[in-house]
Coordinates of C-alpha atoms and ligand atoms in Angstrom, one line a residue:
X315 CA -61.5 -50.3 -6.5
X316 CA -61.3 -48.9 -2.7
X317 CA -59.1 -46.4 -1.1
X318 CA -56.1 -48.7 -0.5
X319 CA -56.1 -50.9 -3.2
X320 CA -55.6 -47.2 -5.5
X321 CA -53.0 -46.2 -3.2
X322 CA -50.7 -49.5 -4.2
X323 CA -52.0 -49.9 -8.0
X324 CA -49.0 -48.2 -9.8
X325 CA -51.0 -46.2 -12.8
X326 CA -49.9 -44.5 -16.0
X327 CA -52.0 -41.8 -17.2
X328 CA -54.7 -42.3 -20.5
X329 CA -52.7 -40.7 -23.1
X330 CA -53.5 -36.7 -23.9
X331 CA -57.0 -36.5 -25.1
X332 CA -56.5 -34.1 -28.3
X333 CA -59.2 -31.5 -26.2
X334 CA -56.6 -30.8 -23.4
X335 CA -53.8 -29.7 -26.5
X336 CA -56.6 -26.7 -28.0
X337 CA -54.9 -24.0 -25.4
X338 CA -51.9 -24.2 -27.9
X339 CA -54.4 -24.8 -31.5
X340 CA -54.0 -20.6 -32.0
X341 CA -55.8 -18.7 -35.3
X342 CA -53.7 -18.4 -38.1
X343 CA -55.3 -17.9 -40.1
X344 CA -56.6 -14.3 -42.4
X345 CA -60.1 -13.9 -40.2
X346 CA -60.4 -10.6 -41.0
X347 CA -60.6 -11.0 -44.4
X348 CA -64.3 -11.8 -43.3
X349 CA -65.5 -8.6 -43.0
X350 CA -66.0 -6.5 -46.2
X351 CA -63.9 -3.7 -45.6
X352 CA -61.8 -5.7 -45.2
X353 CA -61.6 -8.4 -48.4
X354 CA -59.6 -6.6 -49.7
X355 CA -56.7 -6.0 -45.9
X356 CA -53.4 -8.1 -46.7
X357 CA -52.3 -8.8 -43.3
X358 CA -48.8 -6.2 -43.3
X359 CA -51.5 -3.9 -43.5
X360 CA -53.6 -5.7 -41.5
X361 CA -50.8 -5.7 -38.6
X362 CA -50.1 -2.8 -38.4
X363 CA -51.5 -0.4 -35.0
X364 CA -51.9 2.8 -37.0
X365 CA -54.1 0.5 -39.4
X366 CA -55.3 -0.9 -36.1
X367 CA -56.4 2.3 -34.6
X368 CA -57.1 4.6 -38.2
X369 CA -59.7 1.9 -39.1
X370 CA -61.0 1.1 -35.7
X371 CA -64.8 1.5 -35.0
X372 CA -66.9 4.2 -33.0
X373 CA -70.4 4.7 -33.8
X374 CA -73.9 2.7 -35.4
X375 CA -72.8 4.4 -38.7
X376 CA -69.5 3.2 -39.3
X377 CA -70.0 -0.1 -37.6
X378 CA -72.8 -0.6 -40.3
X379 CA -69.8 0.9 -43.4
X380 CA -67.8 -1.8 -42.2
X381 CA -69.5 -5.1 -41.4
X382 CA -72.3 -4.5 -43.7
X383 CA -75.2 -7.1 -44.4
X384 CA -73.2 -9.5 -42.2
X385 CA -76.1 -8.4 -40.2
X386 CA -79.8 -8.1 -40.5
X387 CA -81.6 -4.8 -40.0
X388 CA -83.1 -6.2 -36.6
X389 CA -79.8 -6.8 -34.9
X390 CA -79.0 -2.8 -35.6
X391 CA -82.1 -1.6 -34.3
X392 CA -80.9 -4.0 -31.1
X393 CA -77.7 -1.8 -31.2
X394 CA -79.2 1.4 -31.7
X395 CA -81.7 1.3 -28.9
X396 CA -78.8 -0.6 -26.8
X397 CA -76.2 2.7 -26.9
X398 CA -79.1 4.1 -25.6
X399 CA -78.6 2.6 -22.2
X400 CA -75.1 2.1 -22.1
X401 CA -72.4 3.8 -19.7
X402 CA -69.7 3.6 -22.1
X403 CA -69.4 4.9 -26.3
X404 CA -68.2 3.0 -28.8
X405 CA -64.6 1.4 -30.0
X406 CA -63.3 -1.8 -31.6
X407 CA -60.1 -2.3 -32.5
X408 CA -59.9 -4.3 -36.6
X409 CA -58.6 -6.4 -34.7
X410 CA -61.5 -6.7 -32.8
X411 CA -64.0 -7.2 -35.1
X412 CA -63.0 -10.3 -37.0
X413 CA -62.9 -12.1 -34.6
X414 CA -66.3 -11.6 -33.3
X415 CA -68.6 -14.0 -35.0
X416 CA -70.8 -12.6 -37.4
X417 CA -72.9 -16.0 -38.0
X418 CA -74.5 -15.7 -34.6
X419 CA -73.3 -12.4 -33.1
X420 CA -75.9 -12.9 -30.5
X421 CA -74.0 -15.3 -28.8
X422 CA -70.7 -14.2 -29.7
X423 CA -68.4 -14.1 -26.4
X424 CA -66.0 -10.5 -27.7
X425 CA -69.7 -9.0 -29.3
X426 CA -70.7 -9.4 -25.5
X427 CA -68.2 -7.1 -24.3
X428 CA -68.2 -4.3 -27.0
X429 CA -71.8 -3.7 -28.0
X430 CA -74.5 -3.7 -25.9
X431 CA -78.2 -5.6 -27.7
X432 CA -81.3 -3.5 -25.9
X433 CA -83.7 -6.4 -26.1
X434 CA -80.1 -7.8 -24.0
X435 CA -80.5 -5.5 -21.2
X436 CA -81.9 -6.3 -17.8
X437 CA -83.1 -3.8 -14.4
X438 CA -79.9 -2.2 -12.6
X439 CA -79.7 -3.5 -9.1
X440 CA -81.0 -0.7 -6.6
X441 CA -78.1 0.1 -5.2
X442 CA -75.6 0.2 -7.8
X443 CA -73.6 3.4 -8.1
X444 CA -71.9 5.5 -10.9
X445 CA -68.3 5.3 -9.1
X446 CA -69.7 1.4 -7.1
X447 CA -65.8 1.2 -5.5
X448 CA -65.8 5.1 -4.5
X449 CA -62.6 5.4 -6.7
X450 CA -63.0 8.9 -5.3
X451 CA -64.1 9.4 -2.6
X452 CA -60.7 6.9 -2.2
X453 CA -58.9 10.2 -4.3
X454 CA -56.9 12.2 -2.1
X455 CA -55.7 13.8 -5.5
X456 CA -57.3 13.6 -8.9
X457 CA -56.7 10.3 -10.8
X458 CA -55.1 9.6 -7.5
X459 CA -56.2 6.6 -5.3
X460 CA -55.4 5.5 -2.0
X461 CA -56.4 2.8 -0.9
X462 CA -53.8 0.3 1.2
X463 CA -51.5 1.4 2.9
X464 CA -48.7 0.6 0.7
X465 CA -50.1 0.8 -2.4
X466 CA -52.5 3.6 -5.2
X467 CA -53.4 3.2 -8.6
X468 CA -53.5 6.6 -10.7
X469 CA -55.1 7.1 -13.6
X470 CA -52.9 8.7 -15.8
X471 CA -55.4 8.9 -18.6
X472 CA -59.1 8.2 -20.2
X473 CA -59.2 6.8 -22.8
X474 CA -58.5 3.4 -24.3
X475 CA -57.7 1.6 -27.9
X476 CA -61.4 0.5 -27.0
X477 CA -64.5 1.0 -25.1
X478 CA -65.5 -2.1 -22.9
X479 CA -69.0 -1.6 -22.9
X480 CA -68.3 -3.4 -18.6
X481 CA -65.5 -0.6 -17.5
X482 CA -65.5 -0.4 -13.5
X483 CA -64.4 2.7 -15.1
X484 CA -66.8 4.3 -17.1
X485 CA -67.2 7.8 -14.4
X486 CA -64.2 8.6 -16.4
X487 CA -63.3 6.5 -19.4
X488 CA -64.1 7.5 -22.6
X489 CA -66.1 10.0 -24.7
X490 CA -69.8 11.5 -22.7
X491 CA -72.6 8.8 -23.7
X492 CA -76.4 10.1 -23.6
X493 CA -76.2 8.5 -20.4
X494 CA -72.9 10.0 -18.2
X495 CA -71.5 13.2 -18.6
X496 CA -67.7 11.9 -17.4
X497 CA -65.0 13.2 -14.6
X498 CA -62.1 14.7 -17.1
X499 CA -59.4 13.0 -16.6
X500 CA -57.3 14.0 -19.4
X501 CA -53.0 13.3 -19.4
X502 CA -52.4 16.7 -17.9
X503 CA -49.0 17.8 -16.6
X504 CA -50.3 19.8 -13.3
X505 CA -52.2 17.1 -12.6
X506 CA -49.6 14.2 -13.1
X507 CA -47.8 16.5 -11.3
X508 CA -49.6 16.1 -8.4
X509 CA -50.6 12.5 -8.3
X510 CA -46.5 12.3 -8.0
X511 CA -46.0 14.8 -5.4
X512 CA -48.5 12.6 -3.7
X513 CA -46.2 10.0 -4.2
X514 CA -43.2 11.3 -2.7
X515 CA -44.8 12.8 0.1
X516 CA -45.6 9.3 1.3
X517 CA -42.5 7.5 2.5
X518 CA -45.3 3.5 2.4
X519 CA -46.1 3.5 -1.2
X520 CA -43.8 0.8 -2.5
X521 CA -46.8 0.0 -5.3
X522 CA -47.5 1.9 -8.5
X523 CA -50.0 0.5 -11.2
X524 CA -50.6 2.9 -13.1
X525 CA -53.8 3.4 -15.1
X526 CA -56.2 5.2 -16.5
X527 CA -58.2 4.7 -19.3
X528 CA -55.0 2.4 -20.8
X529 CA -51.3 2.8 -21.4
X530 CA -51.7 2.5 -24.8
X531 CA -52.2 5.8 -25.7
X532 CA -50.0 7.8 -24.7
X533 CA -46.7 8.8 -26.5
X534 CA -43.9 6.8 -26.5
X535 CA -41.8 9.3 -24.2
X536 CA -45.4 10.7 -22.2
X537 CA -44.8 6.6 -21.3
X538 CA -40.9 6.9 -20.1
X539 CA -41.5 10.1 -19.1
X540 CA -43.9 9.1 -15.8
X541 CA -41.5 5.9 -15.8
X542 CA -38.3 7.7 -15.2
X543 CA -40.4 9.6 -12.7
X544 CA -41.5 6.9 -11.2
X545 CA -38.6 5.2 -11.3
X546 CA -36.5 8.6 -10.0
X547 CA -38.9 8.6 -6.1
X548 CA -36.5 6.0 -3.6
X549 CA -39.2 4.6 -1.6
X550 CA -41.1 3.1 -5.1
X551 CA -39.3 -0.4 -5.6
X552 CA -42.7 -1.3 -7.9
X553 CA -45.6 -0.2 -9.9
X554 CA -46.9 -2.0 -13.2
X555 CA -48.1 -0.3 -16.0
X556 CA -51.5 -1.5 -17.2
X557 CA -53.7 -2.0 -21.0
X558 CA -56.1 -4.4 -22.8
X559 CA -53.7 -2.9 -24.9
X560 CA -52.3 -6.9 -26.1
X561 CA -55.2 -8.1 -26.1
X562 CA -57.2 -6.3 -28.5
X563 CA -54.8 -4.1 -30.4
X564 CA -51.6 -6.6 -29.6
X565 CA -49.9 -5.0 -33.9
X566 CA -49.0 -2.5 -30.9
X567 CA -46.1 -4.5 -30.0
X568 CA -45.2 -5.7 -33.0
X569 CA -45.1 -2.3 -34.8
X570 CA -44.1 0.8 -32.9
X571 CA -41.0 -0.2 -32.0
X572 CA -41.1 3.0 -30.4
X573 CA -43.5 2.6 -27.7
X574 CA -42.3 -1.3 -26.8
X575 CA -38.7 0.6 -26.9
X576 CA -39.5 3.5 -24.5
X577 CA -41.2 0.7 -22.1
X578 CA -38.2 -1.7 -22.7
X579 CA -36.4 1.6 -21.4
X580 CA -38.4 1.8 -17.9
X581 CA -37.6 -2.3 -17.5
X582 CA -34.2 -2.2 -18.5
X583 CA -33.5 0.8 -15.5
X584 CA -35.7 -0.1 -12.8
X585 CA -33.9 -3.3 -13.1
X586 CA -30.5 -1.9 -13.1
X587 CA -32.1 -0.2 -9.9
X588 CA -33.5 -3.9 -8.9
X589 CA -37.0 -2.1 -8.6
X590 CA -39.9 -4.2 -10.4
X591 CA -41.5 -3.5 -14.1
X592 CA -44.2 -4.9 -15.4
X593 CA -46.9 -5.2 -17.8
X594 CA -50.6 -6.3 -16.5
X595 CA -52.7 -7.3 -19.3
X596 CA -57.1 -7.5 -20.0
X597 CA -57.5 -10.8 -21.4
X598 CA -61.2 -12.0 -20.6
X599 CA -61.3 -14.5 -23.6
X600 CA -59.4 -17.6 -25.2
X601 CA -60.0 -15.9 -28.4
X602 CA -58.8 -13.4 -28.6
X603 CA -56.0 -14.7 -28.2
X604 CA -54.5 -15.3 -32.0
X605 CA -50.5 -16.2 -33.5
X606 CA -50.2 -11.7 -33.8
X607 CA -50.5 -11.7 -30.4
X608 CA -48.7 -14.8 -29.3
X609 CA -46.0 -12.8 -31.3
X610 CA -46.9 -8.9 -29.8
X611 CA -46.2 -10.9 -26.3
X612 CA -43.2 -12.9 -27.9
X613 CA -41.3 -10.1 -27.9
X614 CA -42.0 -8.4 -25.0
X615 CA -41.3 -11.4 -23.0
X616 CA -37.0 -11.9 -24.5
X617 CA -37.1 -8.8 -23.7
X618 CA -37.9 -9.6 -20.3
X619 CA -40.6 -7.5 -19.6
X620 CA -43.4 -10.0 -17.8
X621 CA -46.6 -9.8 -17.8
X622 CA -49.8 -11.0 -16.2
X623 CA -53.0 -10.9 -16.7
X624 CA -57.0 -9.8 -15.4
X625 CA -59.6 -11.0 -16.4
X626 CA -63.9 -9.8 -15.3
X627 CA -65.6 -13.3 -14.9
X628 CA -68.6 -12.3 -17.2
X629 CA -72.6 -14.8 -18.0
X630 CA -72.0 -15.7 -21.0
X631 CA -68.7 -15.2 -22.1
X632 CA -66.3 -17.3 -19.7
X633 CA -68.5 -18.0 -16.9
X634 CA -68.4 -21.7 -18.3
X635 CA -65.6 -24.0 -16.9
X636 CA -64.7 -24.7 -19.9
X637 CA -64.0 -21.6 -21.3
X638 CA -62.3 -20.0 -18.3
X639 CA -59.2 -23.5 -18.9
X640 CA -59.0 -22.8 -21.5
X641 CA -58.2 -19.5 -21.3
X642 CA -56.2 -20.0 -17.9
X643 CA -54.0 -22.0 -20.6
X644 CA -54.2 -19.7 -22.8
X645 CA -52.5 -17.6 -20.8
X646 CA -50.1 -20.0 -19.8
X647 CA -48.8 -21.6 -22.5
X648 CA -47.5 -17.7 -23.0
X649 CA -46.3 -16.9 -20.2
X650 CA -49.0 -14.3 -19.2
X651 CA -49.6 -15.0 -15.6
X652 CA -53.2 -15.7 -14.6
X653 CA -53.1 -13.0 -12.0
X654 CA -57.0 -12.2 -11.2
X655 CA -59.7 -12.8 -11.8
X656 CA -62.5 -10.1 -11.0
X657 CA -66.8 -10.3 -9.5
X658 CA -68.7 -8.0 -12.4
X659 CA -68.0 -5.0 -10.7
X660 CA -72.1 -3.7 -10.4
X661 CA -71.8 -0.8 -13.4
X662 CA -74.7 0.8 -15.3
X663 CA -76.5 -1.1 -17.8
X664 CA -74.3 -4.3 -17.8
X665 CA -76.5 -6.3 -14.9
X666 CA -76.9 -8.7 -17.5
X667 CA -73.6 -9.2 -17.8
X668 CA -72.9 -10.1 -13.9
X669 CA -73.1 -14.2 -12.3
X670 CA -74.0 -14.7 -8.9
X671 CA -71.2 -14.8 -6.3
X672 CA -72.0 -18.8 -5.9
X673 CA -71.2 -18.9 -9.7
X674 CA -68.7 -17.6 -9.6
X675 CA -67.4 -19.5 -6.3
X676 CA -69.0 -23.2 -8.5
X677 CA -66.6 -22.2 -11.7
X678 CA -63.4 -21.0 -9.2
X679 CA -63.6 -24.9 -8.0
X680 CA -63.4 -27.1 -11.0
X681 CA -60.2 -24.7 -12.7
X682 CA -58.9 -24.8 -9.5
X683 CA -55.7 -27.6 -10.1
X684 CA -55.7 -26.2 -14.4
X685 CA -52.0 -25.2 -14.0
X686 CA -49.2 -24.4 -12.4
X687 CA -50.2 -22.9 -8.4
X688 CA -48.8 -19.1 -9.3
X689 CA -51.2 -19.1 -12.8
X690 CA -54.5 -20.2 -10.8
X691 CA -56.3 -16.6 -10.5
X692 CA -57.3 -15.6 -7.4
X693 CA -61.2 -15.3 -8.1
X694 CA -61.9 -11.1 -6.5
X695 CA -64.3 -9.4 -5.5
X696 CA -64.2 -5.5 -4.8
X697 CA -66.9 -4.2 -2.5
X698 CA -68.6 -1.8 -3.4
X699 CA -67.4 1.1 -1.5
X700 CA -63.9 1.4 -1.8
X701 CA -63.6 -2.2 0.9
X702 CA -60.9 -3.1 -1.6
X703 CA -60.3 -6.8 -3.0
X704 CA -61.6 -9.7 -1.2
X705 CA -61.2 -13.6 -2.5
X706 CA -64.1 -13.8 -3.2
X707 CA -64.3 -17.0 -1.8
X708 CA -63.6 -15.5 2.2
X709 CA -67.2 -13.9 2.4
X710 CA -68.1 -13.3 6.7
X711 CA -71.3 -14.3 5.2
X712 CA -73.9 -15.1 2.3
X713 CA -77.8 -15.4 1.8
X714 CA -78.4 -17.3 -1.8
X715 CA -82.0 -16.1 -1.6
X716 CA -81.4 -12.0 -0.8
X717 CA -78.3 -12.2 -3.1
X718 CA -76.4 -10.0 -0.6
X719 CA -72.4 -11.3 0.3
X720 CA -71.1 -9.5 3.6
X721 CA -66.5 -8.6 4.0
X722 CA -64.5 -7.1 6.4
X723 CA -61.1 -6.0 5.4
X724 CA -59.2 -5.1 8.1
X725 CA -56.1 -3.5 6.9
X726 CA -58.6 -1.1 4.2
X727 CA -60.8 -1.0 7.1
X728 CA -61.4 -2.4 10.1
X729 CA -64.2 -2.9 12.1
X730 CA -66.6 -1.9 8.4
X731 CA -68.3 -4.5 6.9
X732 CA -68.4 -4.4 2.8
X733 CA -71.4 -5.9 0.5
X734 CA -71.5 -7.7 -2.9
X735 CA -74.5 -8.0 -4.4
X736 CA -76.1 -10.7 -6.9
X737 CA -77.7 -9.0 -9.6
X738 CA -81.2 -9.0 -9.8
X739 CA -82.6 -10.7 -11.8
X740 CA -81.8 -14.0 -10.5
X741 CA -83.2 -13.5 -7.3
X742 CA -87.2 -14.4 -7.1
X743 CA -90.1 -12.4 -8.2
X744 CA -91.0 -11.5 -4.1
X745 CA -86.9 -10.7 -3.1
X746 CA -86.5 -8.6 -6.6
X747 CA -89.6 -6.7 -5.5
X748 CA -88.4 -6.0 -1.7
X749 CA -85.6 -5.2 -3.7
X750 CA -87.5 -2.3 -5.1
X751 CA -88.9 -0.8 -1.6
X752 CA -86.5 1.1 0.2
X753 CA -87.9 -0.2 3.7
X754 CA -87.4 -3.7 2.2
X755 CA -84.0 -3.3 0.8
X756 CA -82.8 -2.0 3.9
X757 CA -83.9 -5.1 6.4
X758 CA -82.0 -7.2 4.1
X759 CA -79.2 -4.9 4.4
X760 CA -79.2 -5.7 8.1
X761 CA -80.3 -8.4 7.7
X762 CA -76.5 -9.5 6.2
X763 CA -74.6 -7.6 8.6
X764 CA -76.0 -9.2 12.0
X765 CA -75.1 -12.4 10.1
X766 CA -72.2 -11.6 9.3
X767 CA -71.0 -10.1 12.9
X768 CA -72.2 -13.2 14.3
Ligands
LIG673 C1 -56.4 -2.7 -7.2 C2 -55.5 -1.7 -6.8 C3 -55.4 -2.1 -6.6 C4 -53.9 -2.9 -6.5 O1 -54.7 -3.9 -5.2 P1 -53.2 -5.2 -6.2 O2 -54.2 -6.1 -5.7 O3 -52.3 -5.4 -5.0 O4 -53.7 -6.0 -7.5 C5 -54.8 -0.2 -5.7 N1 -55.2 0.4 -5.3 C6 -56.8 0.5 -5.7 C7 -57.6 1.4 -6.0 C8 -57.1 -0.8 -6.8 O5 -58.2 -1.3 -7.1
LIG674 S1 -59.7 -1.1 -21.6 FE1 -59.9 -0.8 -19.3 S2 -60.6 1.4 -18.9 FE2 -60.6 1.3 -20.5 S3 -62.7 0.4 -21.4 FE3 -61.8 -1.3 -20.8 S4 -61.7 -1.7 -19.4 FE4 -62.2 0.7 -18.9

């Protein structure tokens, strides 16, 4: 059919295929009963945040005690060896542990986010630093990064309900590991006072990202006090509480009334003051969303609390069209707005999880149009060295051979170039060798920057 004919032929859409509605099919089974440790745990017990916290897996010993011989000794050896090169300590909630398919743990997309295996690890990129986004360098006071003119990132604490092995903030978040001694960002009144004092003093700041760590770990009264102190600052018009909690421990949203009520009071008070307080969360894979997630999120929605999602693009987790589409559709279905998908930051020991820029851009093109524009995530590169977030498509120059992309960021720092690097192991052997040579490395970077400036 030619174009003209297509325009004039009335068309009806074919009936929807069942697989196109898969995003609505949420798990409702008692999936945790497959885990030996939770075999006899009833739904009421399992769906309590106290149970979830108390039974979190924080060591290989505890993993073995929980899942026993669901996996081989070889798998445990891989985990132990993997941890020796990991920047993050282990912490996995029972909910997440139970969603992993232990029949095939090597391929499971949820396992990949929380447990590193030695056999998967790849050589780190030579340009990789512990604080690759330079959050410490842009911090006027400890735990507060002021990079963009009108908004700040406030790291209120340094613990989370789980520890993701790919965490960008591995410089601070979680316990020290064999590899990394962390910057201390505990809940601390003096530090909070300093940060809030700074926000007060900078009248141009209208927006605060309250993150960590994870605000799930704040006590209800801490959350409320912090929210109220921010609302009390005249020039603050909006802020977000950032938490991975809904993705890894939705039980808290149902069972921890004190916390949810505190959040609700802050949001309500904000609304009365014409200020916008929302929750930002972090789902990466559609399998993290079950009926209990829906119950938890519905509780927030019914209280008028808006929720947005920031996902991290990870190889073998969500870097295929079908999975990312399902994630976007499922989040949209639950009225969680898929705000951003981040290209994976350069983090120690997790190069196996990074994709090339090329692969991620192709994925973005493939999924755009899946749902309403306001629910289509922007794919973001957070540039190295503190250039800030850029639309991944907006590079000035990209050399697929050397794996160097160059961005500018006029608002953050005019006249500077900011780089992003494809994972080394995806480049040709020749180019990999060039990266290991400091002179060649600088030559490749200079060539890219020069090309970008033309
Ligand atoms: C991500 C980030 C923000 C918020 O940026 P948005 O694009 O508004 O989500 C603010 N400050 C820092 C340092 C950040 O990394
Ligand atoms: S929940 Fe967020 S801050 Fe905590 S370890 Fe995971 S990515 Fe890092």
